Coordinates of C-alpha atoms in Angstrom, one line a residue:
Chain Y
X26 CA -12.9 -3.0 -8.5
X27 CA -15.9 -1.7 -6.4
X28 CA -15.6 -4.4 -3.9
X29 CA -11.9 -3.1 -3.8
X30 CA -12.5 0.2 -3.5
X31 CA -15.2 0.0 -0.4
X32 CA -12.6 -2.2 1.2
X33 CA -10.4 0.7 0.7
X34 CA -12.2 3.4 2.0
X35 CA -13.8 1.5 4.9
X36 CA -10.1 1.3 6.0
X37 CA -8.8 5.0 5.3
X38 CA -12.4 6.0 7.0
X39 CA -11.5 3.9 10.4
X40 CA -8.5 4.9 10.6
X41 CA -9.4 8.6 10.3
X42 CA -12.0 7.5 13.4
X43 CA -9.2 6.4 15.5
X44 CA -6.2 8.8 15.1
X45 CA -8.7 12.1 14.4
X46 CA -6.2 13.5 12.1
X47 CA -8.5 15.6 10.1
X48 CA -10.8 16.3 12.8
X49 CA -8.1 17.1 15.0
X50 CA -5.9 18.9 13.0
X51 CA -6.9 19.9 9.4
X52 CA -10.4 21.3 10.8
X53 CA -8.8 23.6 13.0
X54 CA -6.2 24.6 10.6
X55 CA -8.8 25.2 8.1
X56 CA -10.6 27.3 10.4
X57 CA -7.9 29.3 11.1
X58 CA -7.1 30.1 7.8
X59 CA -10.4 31.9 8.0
X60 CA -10.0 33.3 11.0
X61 CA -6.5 35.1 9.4
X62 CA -8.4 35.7 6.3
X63 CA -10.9 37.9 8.3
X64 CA -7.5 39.5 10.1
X65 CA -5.5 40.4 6.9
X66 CA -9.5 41.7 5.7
X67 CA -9.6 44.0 8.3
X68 CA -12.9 42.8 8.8
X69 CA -14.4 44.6 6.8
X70 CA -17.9 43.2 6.5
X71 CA -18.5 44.6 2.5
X72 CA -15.1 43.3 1.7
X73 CA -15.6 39.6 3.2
X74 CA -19.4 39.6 1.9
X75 CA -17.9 39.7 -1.5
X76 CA -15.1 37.4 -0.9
X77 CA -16.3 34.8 1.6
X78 CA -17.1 31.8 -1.3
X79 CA -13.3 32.5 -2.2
X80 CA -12.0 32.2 0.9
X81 CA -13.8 29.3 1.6
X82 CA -12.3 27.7 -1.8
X83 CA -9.0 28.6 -0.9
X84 CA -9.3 27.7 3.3
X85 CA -10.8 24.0 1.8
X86 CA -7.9 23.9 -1.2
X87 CA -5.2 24.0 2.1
X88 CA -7.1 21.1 3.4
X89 CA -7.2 19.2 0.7
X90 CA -3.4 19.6 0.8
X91 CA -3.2 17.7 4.2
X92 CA -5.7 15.3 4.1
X93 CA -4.2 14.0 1.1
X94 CA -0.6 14.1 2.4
X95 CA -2.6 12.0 5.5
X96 CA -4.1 9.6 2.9
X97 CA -0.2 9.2 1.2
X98 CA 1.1 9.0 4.7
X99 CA -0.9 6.3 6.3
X100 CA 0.5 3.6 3.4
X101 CA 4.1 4.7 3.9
X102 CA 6.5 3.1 6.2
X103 CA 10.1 3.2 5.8
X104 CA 10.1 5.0 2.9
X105 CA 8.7 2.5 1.1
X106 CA 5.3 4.1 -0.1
X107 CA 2.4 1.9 -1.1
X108 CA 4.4 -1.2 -0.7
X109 CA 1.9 -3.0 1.4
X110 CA -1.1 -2.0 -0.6
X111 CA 0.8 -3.2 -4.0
X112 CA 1.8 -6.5 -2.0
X113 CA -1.8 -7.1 -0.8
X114 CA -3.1 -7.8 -4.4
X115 CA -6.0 -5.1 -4.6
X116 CA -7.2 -3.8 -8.0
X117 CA -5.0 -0.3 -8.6
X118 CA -8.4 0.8 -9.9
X119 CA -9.8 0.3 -6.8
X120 CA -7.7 1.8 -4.3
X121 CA -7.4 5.0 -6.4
X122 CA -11.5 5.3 -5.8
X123 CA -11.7 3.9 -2.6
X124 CA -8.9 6.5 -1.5
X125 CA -10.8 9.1 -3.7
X126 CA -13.9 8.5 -1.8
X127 CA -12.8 8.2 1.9
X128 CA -10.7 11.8 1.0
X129 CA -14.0 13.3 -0.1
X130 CA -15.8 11.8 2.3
X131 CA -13.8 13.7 5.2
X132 CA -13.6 17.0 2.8
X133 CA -17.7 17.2 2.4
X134 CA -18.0 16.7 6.5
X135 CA -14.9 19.7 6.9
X136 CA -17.0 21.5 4.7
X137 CA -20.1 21.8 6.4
X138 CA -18.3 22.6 9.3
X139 CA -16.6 25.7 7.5
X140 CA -19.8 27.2 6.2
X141 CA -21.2 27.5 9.4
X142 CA -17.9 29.0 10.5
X143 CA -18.2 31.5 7.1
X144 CA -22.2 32.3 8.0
X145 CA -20.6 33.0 11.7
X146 CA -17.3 35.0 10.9
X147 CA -18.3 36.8 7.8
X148 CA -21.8 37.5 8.4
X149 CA -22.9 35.6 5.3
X150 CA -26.9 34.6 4.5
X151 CA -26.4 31.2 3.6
X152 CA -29.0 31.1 0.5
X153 CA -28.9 29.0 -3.1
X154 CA -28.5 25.9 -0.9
X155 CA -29.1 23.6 -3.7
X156 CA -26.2 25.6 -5.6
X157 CA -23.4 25.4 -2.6
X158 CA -24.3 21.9 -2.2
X159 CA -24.3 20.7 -5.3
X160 CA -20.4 22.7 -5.7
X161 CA -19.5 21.3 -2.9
X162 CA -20.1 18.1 -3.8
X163 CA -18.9 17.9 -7.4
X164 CA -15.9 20.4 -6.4
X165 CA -14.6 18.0 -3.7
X166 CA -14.9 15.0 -6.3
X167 CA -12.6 16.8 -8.5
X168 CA -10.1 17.8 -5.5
X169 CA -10.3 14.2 -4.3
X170 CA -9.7 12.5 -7.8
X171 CA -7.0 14.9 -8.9
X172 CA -5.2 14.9 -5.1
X173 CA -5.3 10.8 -5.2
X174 CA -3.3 10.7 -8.5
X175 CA -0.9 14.0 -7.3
X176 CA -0.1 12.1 -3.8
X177 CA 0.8 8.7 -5.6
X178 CA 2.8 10.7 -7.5
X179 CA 4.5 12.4 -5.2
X180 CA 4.6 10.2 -2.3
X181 CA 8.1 7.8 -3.5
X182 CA 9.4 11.1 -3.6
X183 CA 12.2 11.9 -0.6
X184 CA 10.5 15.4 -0.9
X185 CA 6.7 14.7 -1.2
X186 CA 5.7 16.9 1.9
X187 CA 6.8 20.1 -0.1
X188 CA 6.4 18.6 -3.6
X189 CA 2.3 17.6 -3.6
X190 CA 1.1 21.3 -3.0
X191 CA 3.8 22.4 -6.1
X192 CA 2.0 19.6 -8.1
X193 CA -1.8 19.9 -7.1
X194 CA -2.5 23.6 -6.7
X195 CA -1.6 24.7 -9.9
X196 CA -3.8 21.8 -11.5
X197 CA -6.9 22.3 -9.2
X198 CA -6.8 26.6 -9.6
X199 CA -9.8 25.5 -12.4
X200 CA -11.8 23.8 -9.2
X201 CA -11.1 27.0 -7.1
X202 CA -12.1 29.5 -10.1
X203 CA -15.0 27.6 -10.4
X204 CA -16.9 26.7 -6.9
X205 CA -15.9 30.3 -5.6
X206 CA -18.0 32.0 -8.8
X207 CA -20.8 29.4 -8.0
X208 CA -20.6 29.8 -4.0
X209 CA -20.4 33.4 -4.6
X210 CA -23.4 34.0 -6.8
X211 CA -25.7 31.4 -4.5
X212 CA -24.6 33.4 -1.6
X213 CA -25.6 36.8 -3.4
X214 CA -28.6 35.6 -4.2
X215 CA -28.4 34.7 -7.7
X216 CA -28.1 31.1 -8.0
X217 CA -29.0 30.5 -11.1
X218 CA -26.2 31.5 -13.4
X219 CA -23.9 29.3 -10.7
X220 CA -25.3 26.2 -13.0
X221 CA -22.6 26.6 -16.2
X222 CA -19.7 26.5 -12.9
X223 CA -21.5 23.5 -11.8
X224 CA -21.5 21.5 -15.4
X225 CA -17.5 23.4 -15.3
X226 CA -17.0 21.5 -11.7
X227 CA -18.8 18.3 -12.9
X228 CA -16.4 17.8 -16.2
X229 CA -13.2 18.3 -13.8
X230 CA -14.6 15.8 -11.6
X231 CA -15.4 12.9 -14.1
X232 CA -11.9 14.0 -16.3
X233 CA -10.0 13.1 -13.4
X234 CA -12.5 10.0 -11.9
X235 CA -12.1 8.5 -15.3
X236 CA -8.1 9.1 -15.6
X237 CA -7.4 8.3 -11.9
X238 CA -9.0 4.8 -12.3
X239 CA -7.0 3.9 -15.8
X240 CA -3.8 5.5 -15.0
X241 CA -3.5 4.7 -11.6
X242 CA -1.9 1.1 -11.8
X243 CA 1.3 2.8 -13.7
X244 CA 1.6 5.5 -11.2
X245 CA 1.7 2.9 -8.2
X246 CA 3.7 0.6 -9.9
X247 CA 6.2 2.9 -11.8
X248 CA 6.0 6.2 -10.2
Chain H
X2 CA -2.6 -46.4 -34.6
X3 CA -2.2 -44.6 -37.7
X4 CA 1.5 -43.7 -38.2
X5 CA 0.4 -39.6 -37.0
X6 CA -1.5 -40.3 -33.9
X7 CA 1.1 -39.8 -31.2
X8 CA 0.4 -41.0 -28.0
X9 CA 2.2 -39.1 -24.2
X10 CA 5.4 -40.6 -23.8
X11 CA 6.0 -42.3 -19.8
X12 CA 8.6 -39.4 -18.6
X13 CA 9.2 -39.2 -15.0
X14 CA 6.8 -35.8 -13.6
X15 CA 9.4 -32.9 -13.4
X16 CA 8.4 -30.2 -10.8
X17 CA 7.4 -26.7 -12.3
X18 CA 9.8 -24.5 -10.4
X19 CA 8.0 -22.2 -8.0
X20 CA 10.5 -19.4 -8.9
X21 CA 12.8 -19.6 -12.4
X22 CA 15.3 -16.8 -12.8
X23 CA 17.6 -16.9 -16.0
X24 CA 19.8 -13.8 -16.8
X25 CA 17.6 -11.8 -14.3
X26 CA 18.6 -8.1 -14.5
X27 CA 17.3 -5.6 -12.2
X28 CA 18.3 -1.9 -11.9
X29 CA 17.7 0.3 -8.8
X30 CA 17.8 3.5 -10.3
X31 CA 20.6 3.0 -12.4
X32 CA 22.9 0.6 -10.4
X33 CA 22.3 -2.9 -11.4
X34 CA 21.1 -4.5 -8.3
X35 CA 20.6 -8.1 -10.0
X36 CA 23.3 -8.7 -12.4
X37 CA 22.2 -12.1 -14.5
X38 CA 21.0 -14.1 -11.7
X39 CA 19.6 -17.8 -12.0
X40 CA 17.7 -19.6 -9.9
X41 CA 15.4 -22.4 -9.9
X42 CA 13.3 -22.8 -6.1
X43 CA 10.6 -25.6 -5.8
X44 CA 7.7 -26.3 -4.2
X45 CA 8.3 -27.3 -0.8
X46 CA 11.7 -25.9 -0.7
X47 CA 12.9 -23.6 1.7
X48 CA 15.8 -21.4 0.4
X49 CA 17.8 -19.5 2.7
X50 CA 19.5 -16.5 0.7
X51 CA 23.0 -15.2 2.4
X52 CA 25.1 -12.9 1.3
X53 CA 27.0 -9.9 2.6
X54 CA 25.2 -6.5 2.4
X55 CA 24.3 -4.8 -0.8
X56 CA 24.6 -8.4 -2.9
X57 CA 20.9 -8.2 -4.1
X58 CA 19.5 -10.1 -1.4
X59 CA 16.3 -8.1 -1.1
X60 CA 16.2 -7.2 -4.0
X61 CA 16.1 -10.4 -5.3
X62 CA 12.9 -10.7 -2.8
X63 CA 11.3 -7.8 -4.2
X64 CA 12.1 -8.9 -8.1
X65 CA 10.3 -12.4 -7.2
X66 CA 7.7 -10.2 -5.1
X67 CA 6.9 -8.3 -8.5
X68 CA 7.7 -4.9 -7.0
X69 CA 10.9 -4.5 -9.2
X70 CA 11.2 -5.2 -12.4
X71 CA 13.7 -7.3 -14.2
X72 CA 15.0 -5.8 -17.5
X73 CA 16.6 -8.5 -19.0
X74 CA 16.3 -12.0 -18.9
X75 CA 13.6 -14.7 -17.9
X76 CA 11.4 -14.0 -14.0
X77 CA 8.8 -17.0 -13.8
X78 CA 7.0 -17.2 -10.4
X79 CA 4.2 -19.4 -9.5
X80 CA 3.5 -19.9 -13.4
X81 CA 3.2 -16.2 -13.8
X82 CA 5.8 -15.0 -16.1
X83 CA 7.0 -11.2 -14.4
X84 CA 8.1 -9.3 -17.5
X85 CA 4.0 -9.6 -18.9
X86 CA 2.3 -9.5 -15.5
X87 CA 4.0 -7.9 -12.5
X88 CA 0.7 -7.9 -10.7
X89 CA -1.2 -10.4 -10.8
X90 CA 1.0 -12.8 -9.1
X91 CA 0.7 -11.1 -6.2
X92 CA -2.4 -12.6 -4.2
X93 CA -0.3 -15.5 -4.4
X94 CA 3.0 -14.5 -2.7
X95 CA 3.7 -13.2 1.2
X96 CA 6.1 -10.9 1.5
X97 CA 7.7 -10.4 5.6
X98 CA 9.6 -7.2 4.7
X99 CA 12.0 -5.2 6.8
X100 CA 8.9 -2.9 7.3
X101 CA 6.0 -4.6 8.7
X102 CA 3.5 -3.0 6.1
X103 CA 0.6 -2.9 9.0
X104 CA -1.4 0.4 10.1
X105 CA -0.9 1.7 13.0
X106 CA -4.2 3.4 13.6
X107 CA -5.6 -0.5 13.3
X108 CA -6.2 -3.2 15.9
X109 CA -4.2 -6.3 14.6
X110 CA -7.1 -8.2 14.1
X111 CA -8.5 -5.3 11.7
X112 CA -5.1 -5.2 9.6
X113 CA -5.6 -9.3 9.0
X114 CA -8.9 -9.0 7.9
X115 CA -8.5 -6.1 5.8
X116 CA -5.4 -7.5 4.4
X117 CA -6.8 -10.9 3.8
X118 CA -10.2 -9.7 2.3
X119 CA -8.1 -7.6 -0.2
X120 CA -6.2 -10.9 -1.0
X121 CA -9.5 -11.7 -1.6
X122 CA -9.3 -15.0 1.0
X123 CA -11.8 -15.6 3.7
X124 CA -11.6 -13.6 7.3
X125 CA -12.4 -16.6 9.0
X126 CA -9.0 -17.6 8.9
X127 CA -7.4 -14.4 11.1
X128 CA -8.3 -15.5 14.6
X129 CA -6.8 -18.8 13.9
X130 CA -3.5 -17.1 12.3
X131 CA -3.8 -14.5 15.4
X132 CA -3.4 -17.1 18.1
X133 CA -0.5 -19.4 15.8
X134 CA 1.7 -16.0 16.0
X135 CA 1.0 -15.5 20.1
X136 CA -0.8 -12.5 19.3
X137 CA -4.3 -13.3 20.8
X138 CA -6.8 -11.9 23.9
X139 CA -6.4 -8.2 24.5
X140 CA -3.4 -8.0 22.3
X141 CA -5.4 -8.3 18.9
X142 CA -7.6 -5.6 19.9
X143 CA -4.7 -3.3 21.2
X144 CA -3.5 -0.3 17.8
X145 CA -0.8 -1.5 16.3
X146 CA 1.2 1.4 17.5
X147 CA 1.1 0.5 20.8
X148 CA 2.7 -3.2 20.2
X149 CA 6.6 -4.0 20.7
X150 CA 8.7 -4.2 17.6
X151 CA 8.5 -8.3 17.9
X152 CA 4.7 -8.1 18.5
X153 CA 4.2 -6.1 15.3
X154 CA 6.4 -8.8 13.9
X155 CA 4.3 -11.3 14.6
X156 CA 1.2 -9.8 13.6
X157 CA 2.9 -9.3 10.2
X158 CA 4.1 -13.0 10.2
X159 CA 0.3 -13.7 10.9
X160 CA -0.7 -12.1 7.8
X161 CA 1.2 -14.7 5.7
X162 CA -0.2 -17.7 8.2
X163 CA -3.6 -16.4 7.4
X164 CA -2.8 -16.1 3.8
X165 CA -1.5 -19.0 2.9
X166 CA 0.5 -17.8 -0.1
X167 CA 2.4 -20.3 -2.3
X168 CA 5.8 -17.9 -2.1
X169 CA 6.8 -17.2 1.2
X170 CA 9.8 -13.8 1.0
X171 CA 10.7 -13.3 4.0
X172 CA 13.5 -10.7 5.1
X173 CA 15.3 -11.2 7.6
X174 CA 12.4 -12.5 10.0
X175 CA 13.6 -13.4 12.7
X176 CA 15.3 -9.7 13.6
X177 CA 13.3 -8.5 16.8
X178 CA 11.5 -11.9 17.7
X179 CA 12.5 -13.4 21.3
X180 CA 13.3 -16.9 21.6
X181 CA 9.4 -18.1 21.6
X182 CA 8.8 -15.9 18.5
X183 CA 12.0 -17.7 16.9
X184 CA 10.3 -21.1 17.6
X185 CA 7.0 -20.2 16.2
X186 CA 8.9 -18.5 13.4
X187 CA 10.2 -22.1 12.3
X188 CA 7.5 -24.4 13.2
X189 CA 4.9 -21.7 10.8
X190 CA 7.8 -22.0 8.0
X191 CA 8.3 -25.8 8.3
X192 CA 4.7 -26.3 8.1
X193 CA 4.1 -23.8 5.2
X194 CA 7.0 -25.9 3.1
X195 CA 5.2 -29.1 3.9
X196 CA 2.1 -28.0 2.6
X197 CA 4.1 -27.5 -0.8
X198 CA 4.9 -23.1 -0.3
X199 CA 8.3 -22.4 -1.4
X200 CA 10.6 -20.3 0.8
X201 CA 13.0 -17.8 0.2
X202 CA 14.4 -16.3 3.3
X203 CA 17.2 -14.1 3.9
X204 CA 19.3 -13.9 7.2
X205 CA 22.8 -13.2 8.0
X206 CA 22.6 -15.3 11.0
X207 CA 24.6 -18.7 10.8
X208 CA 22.9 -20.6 13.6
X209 CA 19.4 -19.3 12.4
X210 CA 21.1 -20.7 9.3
X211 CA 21.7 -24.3 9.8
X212 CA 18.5 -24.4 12.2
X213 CA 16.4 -23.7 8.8
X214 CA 18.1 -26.3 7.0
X215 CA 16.8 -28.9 9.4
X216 CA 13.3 -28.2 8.1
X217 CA 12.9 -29.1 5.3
X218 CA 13.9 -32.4 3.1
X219 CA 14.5 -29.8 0.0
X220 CA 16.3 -26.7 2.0
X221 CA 19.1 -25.0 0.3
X222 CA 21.8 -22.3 0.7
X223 CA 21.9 -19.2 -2.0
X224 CA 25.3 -17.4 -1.8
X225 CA 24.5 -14.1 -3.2
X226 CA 27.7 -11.8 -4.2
X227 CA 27.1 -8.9 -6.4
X228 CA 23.8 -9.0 -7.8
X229 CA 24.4 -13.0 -8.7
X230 CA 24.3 -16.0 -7.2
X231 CA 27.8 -17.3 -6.6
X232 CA 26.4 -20.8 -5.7
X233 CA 23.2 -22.8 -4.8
X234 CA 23.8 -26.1 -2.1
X235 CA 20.9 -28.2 -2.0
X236 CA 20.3 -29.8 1.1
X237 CA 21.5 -33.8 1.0
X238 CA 18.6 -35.6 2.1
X239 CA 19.5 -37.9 5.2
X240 CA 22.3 -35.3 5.7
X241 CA 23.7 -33.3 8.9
X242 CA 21.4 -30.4 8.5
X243 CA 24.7 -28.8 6.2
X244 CA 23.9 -27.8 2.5
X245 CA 26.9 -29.8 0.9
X246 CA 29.2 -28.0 -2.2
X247 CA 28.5 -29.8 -4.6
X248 CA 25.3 -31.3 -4.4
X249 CA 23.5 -29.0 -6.7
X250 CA 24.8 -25.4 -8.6
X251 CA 22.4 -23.3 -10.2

């Protein structure tokens, strides 16, 4: 299964280095989203002060959209989604984590670009390090885990471009809830009640680890 | 020898089908796309499926492929029976699809070795399946994308070369390949049946048709018509090249 799964993400990681997909186009489009956010706030420094960890949540949540629809894309030809990967014999178990990590992988390196684009628009002190990172980190687990299982679900669908935000936003509004409150408090200088969102963030995370890797054979094979 | 000890009995050795359908039923959606087919493909055999389309042709590929299941009836490939383990199977089988199933962010050199590793097989064997398909030099380390429809062809041919899988499904292969591709095509399929692979390949060309039944000393003719097979020639050894009627029905 582990061998699997590196194989796996070694693969969705060069492609990612050749075709700068996420780079290319879900960075900037995250950006953006901040950009607009700042726009709609009127910039209002007290305003985006108080609501820059949201944001952020919400501007990374979009991405996570993408990259995942990227990840589902990139094993569909023809309509026929997964079929290669099925046909090549790897453990379902495997693929599910090896996609899992090479999506979190790209998320973590988006998301250290977009807090130095929040400290720069928004004016924000980046303080409670240890508290953003570690939110980040287990926050993108969960996003990753739960968007591998939503995009094998969605992706024999006709309609799966429009159908995996309908599936995964409602089910990841716990992840968002929970990293903004912990971003926001690090960021206003009280990290330490940010630790009962972390152990929040952290049970998402393994809940959908541990159901990914056993459920994700039927998915693939009878989604 | 008491009278209970038994001793094996001299029967002549029977060949364990490669593939074994009996009363194979398999629904796409709800339309019955396999309506109680049998079959029986051995080792060595090459098996060209024809039929006109929607008769079940690929999806007879995919049921032996383990990608769709059969609801009723008996599915035995390789030894694996396909109503317990859909899955397993798999490592053992090639399937040439209508879509070639290759990425094309990657070189194809990087698609064999990630596809062979993951059939957990050795990488040593991709520069040698590479150049047997005519894709070598600058063209295995040229994306994917950039390659012709035939080249991509190829490269997906080389996956089963590199392979080695003991059920070759191949769909329509030799749609896009020029004439040298054809040739290569034949020679990689005759060599595959002699070292024992069975063969099911589908075409709905009739001089690609009676070109493949020169290959092999155990090629056959499927007639697929509705889901079933309406008949099964064998091959007569010492023939023209024709499957005769008669020689065997499934």
């Amino acid at each position: 299964m582990w061998r699997d799964a590196l194989l796996v993400a070694a693969k969705d990681l060069r492609i990612e280095m050749r075709s700068r997909v996420v780079a290319n186009q879900v960075l900037p489009f995250a950006g953006l989203t901040l950009v607009l956010f700042a726009f709609a706030l009127d910039a209002d420094p007290t305003v985006l002060h108080a609501t820059g960890g949201g944001l952020f949540w919400v501007a990374v949540l979009f991405a996570t959209v993408l990259a995942v629809q990227r990840s589902v894309g990139v094993e569909s030809s023809n309509g026929e989604a997964g079929e290669g990967l099925r046909m090549a014999g790897i453990d379902p178990a495997g693929i599910f984590l090896g996609k899992s990590a090479a999506i979190g992988a790209q998320l973590i390196a988006l998301e250290a670009v977009l807090t130095i684009a929040v400290a720069i628009l928004y004016h924000l002190r980046i303080q409670g390090v240890a508290i953003l990172a570690a939110a980040a980190i287990l926050g993108t687990a969960g996003l990753a885990a739960a968007g591998t299982i939503y995009g094998a679900l969605s992706a024999s669908s006709r309609v799966r471009e429009t159908l995996l935000p309908l599936l995964f936003l409602p089910v990841v509004a716990p992840v968002l809830l929970s990293a903004a409150r912990a971003w926001q408090l690090a960021l206003a200088g009280h990290p330490g009640p940010g630790a009962a969102w972390l152990r929040f963030l952290g049970m998402f995370a393994v809940v959908y680890m541990v159901t990914g890797t056993l459920a994700y054979e039927s998915i693939m094979e009878d989604g | 020898m008491g009278p209970l000890e038994t001793q094996p009995l001299d029967l002549p050795e029977v060949p364990v089908p490669t593939v074994r359908l009996r009363g194979a039923v398999a629904l796409l959606g709800t339309f019955p796309a396999l309506s109680g087919l049998d079959l029986d493909v051995a080792p060595g055999e090459v098996a060209v499926i024809r039929g006109a389309n929607g008769a079940g042709k690929t999806t007879l590929l995919k049921v032996c492929a383990g990608l769709v299941p059969v609801v009723t009836g008996e599915a035995t490939v390789l030894g694996c029976d396909l109503a317990a383990d859909r899955r397993g199977v798999r490592r053992r089988i090639g399937l040439l699809a209508h879509s070639d199933h290759l990425y094309d962010d990657l070189t194809p050199r990087e698609n064999l070795v990630f596809l062979v590793k993951a059939g957990g097989g050795s990488p040593r064997s991709v520069d040698y399946a590479l150049e047997r398909v005519g894709i070598s030099g600058r063209l295995a380390t040229t994306r994917v994308a950039s390659l012709s429809a035939g080249q991509r062809r190829r490269t997906a041919l080389a996956v089963l070369v590199a392979r080695q899988p003991g059920l070759w499904l191949l769909d329509e292969p030799h749609v896009t390949l020029d004439t040298e591709g054809r040739e290569i095509l034949d020679r990689v399929i005759a060599e595959a049946a002699a070292g024992g692979a069975a063969i099911l390949l589908v075409t709905h060309e009739a001089e690609v048709e009676s070109r493949l039944l020169g290959l092999s000393e155990t090629a056959s003719v499927v007639t697929m018509a509705g889901g079933t097979a309406c008949s099964h020639l064998r091959r007569v050894p010492g023939g023209s090249g024709q499957a005769r009627e008669g020689a065997h029905v499934a």
